């Protein structure tokens, strides 16, 4: 199982980024996928999840209306569009797969190395 995030960077408040997560080693289209993040000195925080076919999406209240999760099952890639970024969004962002196919969970042990998002003036 491999998950490789990319697309992070440094932006000013109000800016945008698009994160990508390229996966291999499992049947991507069978799994719920999530984005989680970890700010310096804090624990892992769930951000968003998407169902295997992409029809069901959920978001943390802190990002609702600003972030959009999507997936391309043909390309084995998960995305997170980050708009209207705030300084509080600064964190390492990870994509994570559910532990079992077709079932959502909050087990984020299967995740990549992360991509850093820094929002500052």
Short mmCIF file of C-alpha atoms in Angstrom, two decimals:
data_model
loop_
_atom_site.label_atom_id
_atom_site.label_comp_id
_atom_site.label_asym_id
_atom_site.label_seq_id
_atom_site.Cartn_x
_atom_site.Cartn_y
_atom_site.Cartn_z
CA UNK A 1 0.00 0.00 0.00
CA UNK A 2 1.44 3.33 -1.06
CA UNK A 3 -0.05 6.79 -0.75
CA UNK A 4 1.93 9.76 -2.00
CA UNK A 5 0.72 13.28 -1.30
CA UNK A 6 1.79 16.36 -3.21
CA UNK A 7 0.72 19.92 -3.87
CA UNK A 8 1.44 21.56 -0.56
CA UNK A 9 3.20 24.88 -0.25
CA UNK A 10 3.27 28.30 1.34
CA UNK A 11 0.46 30.74 0.64
CA UNK A 12 -0.99 33.90 2.09
CA UNK A 13 -4.33 33.96 3.87
CA UNK A 14 -7.12 33.78 1.34
CA UNK A 15 -5.03 31.78 -1.08
CA UNK A 16 -5.68 28.37 -2.62
CA UNK A 17 -3.91 25.07 -3.08
CA UNK A 18 -4.80 21.75 -4.62
CA UNK A 19 -3.48 18.66 -2.91
CA UNK A 20 -3.15 15.33 -4.70
CA UNK A 21 -2.66 11.83 -3.41
CA UNK A 22 -1.49 9.17 -5.81
CA UNK A 23 -2.11 5.65 -4.60
CA UNK A 24 -0.95 2.16 -5.51
CA UNK A 25 -1.01 -1.31 -4.07
CA UNK A 26 -4.75 -1.63 -3.48
CA UNK A 27 -8.01 -1.27 -5.39
CA UNK A 28 -8.56 2.44 -4.92
CA UNK A 29 -12.12 2.42 -6.20
CA UNK A 30 -13.22 0.08 -3.38
CA UNK A 31 -12.22 2.27 -0.47
CA UNK A 32 -13.45 5.28 1.43
CA UNK A 33 -10.64 7.81 1.46
CA UNK A 34 -9.95 10.69 3.80
CA UNK A 35 -7.77 13.70 4.29
CA UNK A 36 -6.44 14.34 7.77
CA UNK A 37 -4.04 16.97 9.03
CA UNK A 38 -1.70 17.59 11.91
CA UNK A 39 -0.68 21.04 13.03
CA UNK A 40 2.54 21.57 14.97
CA UNK A 41 2.14 20.38 18.54
CA UNK A 42 -1.37 19.05 17.97
CA UNK A 43 -2.97 15.69 17.29
CA UNK A 44 -4.31 14.28 14.06
CA UNK A 45 -7.46 16.06 12.87
CA UNK A 46 -9.95 14.64 10.37
CA UNK A 47 -10.64 17.04 7.49
CA UNK A 48 -12.77 15.28 4.89
CA UNK A 49 -13.86 11.89 3.56
CA UNK A 50 -15.26 10.55 0.31
CA UNK A 51 -17.04 7.32 -0.58
CA UNK A 52 -15.63 4.82 -3.10
CA UNK A 53 -17.68 6.15 -6.01
CA UNK A 54 -17.34 9.75 -4.89
CA UNK A 55 -21.04 10.30 -4.30
CA UNK A 56 -20.81 10.85 -0.54
CA UNK A 57 -18.57 13.57 0.85
CA UNK A 58 -18.20 14.86 4.37
CA UNK A 59 -16.23 17.72 5.89
CA UNK A 60 -15.13 18.97 9.25
CA UNK A 61 -16.99 22.11 10.28
CA UNK A 62 -13.74 24.04 10.27
CA UNK A 63 -13.27 23.53 6.51
CA UNK A 64 -16.83 23.21 5.23
CA UNK A 65 -17.50 25.57 2.36
CA UNK A 66 -13.79 26.18 1.78
CA UNK A 67 -12.34 22.74 0.99
CA UNK A 68 -13.55 20.26 -1.64
CA UNK A 69 -12.64 16.58 -1.76
CA UNK A 70 -12.76 14.61 -5.00
CA UNK A 71 -11.33 11.50 -6.57
CA UNK A 72 -10.48 10.09 -9.97
CA UNK A 73 -10.75 6.33 -9.74
CA UNK A 74 -9.41 5.86 -13.26
CA UNK A 75 -6.24 7.68 -12.26
CA UNK A 76 -6.03 6.27 -8.72
CA UNK A 77 -5.82 9.78 -7.36
CA UNK A 78 -7.47 11.62 -4.50
CA UNK A 79 -7.69 15.41 -4.40
CA UNK A 80 -8.35 18.17 -1.91
CA UNK A 81 -9.01 21.69 -3.16
CA UNK A 82 -8.22 24.23 -0.46
CA UNK A 83 -9.72 27.69 -0.92
CA UNK A 84 -9.91 30.76 1.34
CA UNK A 85 -7.04 29.43 3.38
CA UNK A 86 -6.55 30.65 6.94
CA UNK A 87 -3.51 30.61 9.17
CA UNK A 88 -5.24 27.93 11.25
CA UNK A 89 -5.08 25.62 8.21
CA UNK A 90 -1.31 25.38 8.55
CA UNK A 91 -0.52 21.70 9.00
CA UNK A 92 0.89 18.58 7.45
CA UNK A 93 -1.86 17.07 5.31
CA UNK A 94 -2.17 13.33 4.84
CA UNK A 95 -4.39 11.17 2.69
CA UNK A 96 -5.60 8.00 4.35
CA UNK A 97 -7.46 4.88 3.27
CA UNK A 98 -10.09 3.08 5.29
CA UNK A 99 -8.99 -0.22 6.77
CA UNK A 100 -11.65 -2.28 4.94
CA UNK A 101 -13.26 -1.92 1.51
CA UNK A 102 -16.63 -0.20 1.18
CA UNK A 103 -16.71 0.76 4.88
CA UNK A 104 -15.92 4.18 6.29
CA UNK A 105 -13.93 4.39 9.49
CA UNK A 106 -11.68 6.69 11.45
CA UNK A 107 -8.65 4.46 11.32
CA UNK A 108 -6.00 6.62 9.68
CA UNK A 109 -3.07 4.27 10.08
CA UNK A 110 -2.85 3.74 6.32
CA UNK A 111 -1.63 7.15 5.25
CA UNK A 112 1.17 8.70 3.28
CA UNK A 113 4.12 10.82 4.29
CA UNK A 114 2.16 14.02 4.01
CA UNK A 115 2.46 17.36 2.27
CA UNK A 116 3.02 20.59 4.19
CA UNK A 117 0.61 23.48 3.89
CA UNK A 118 1.73 26.77 5.42
CA UNK A 119 -0.54 29.80 5.48
CA UNK A 120 1.08 33.02 6.61
CA UNK A 121 1.38 36.70 5.77
#
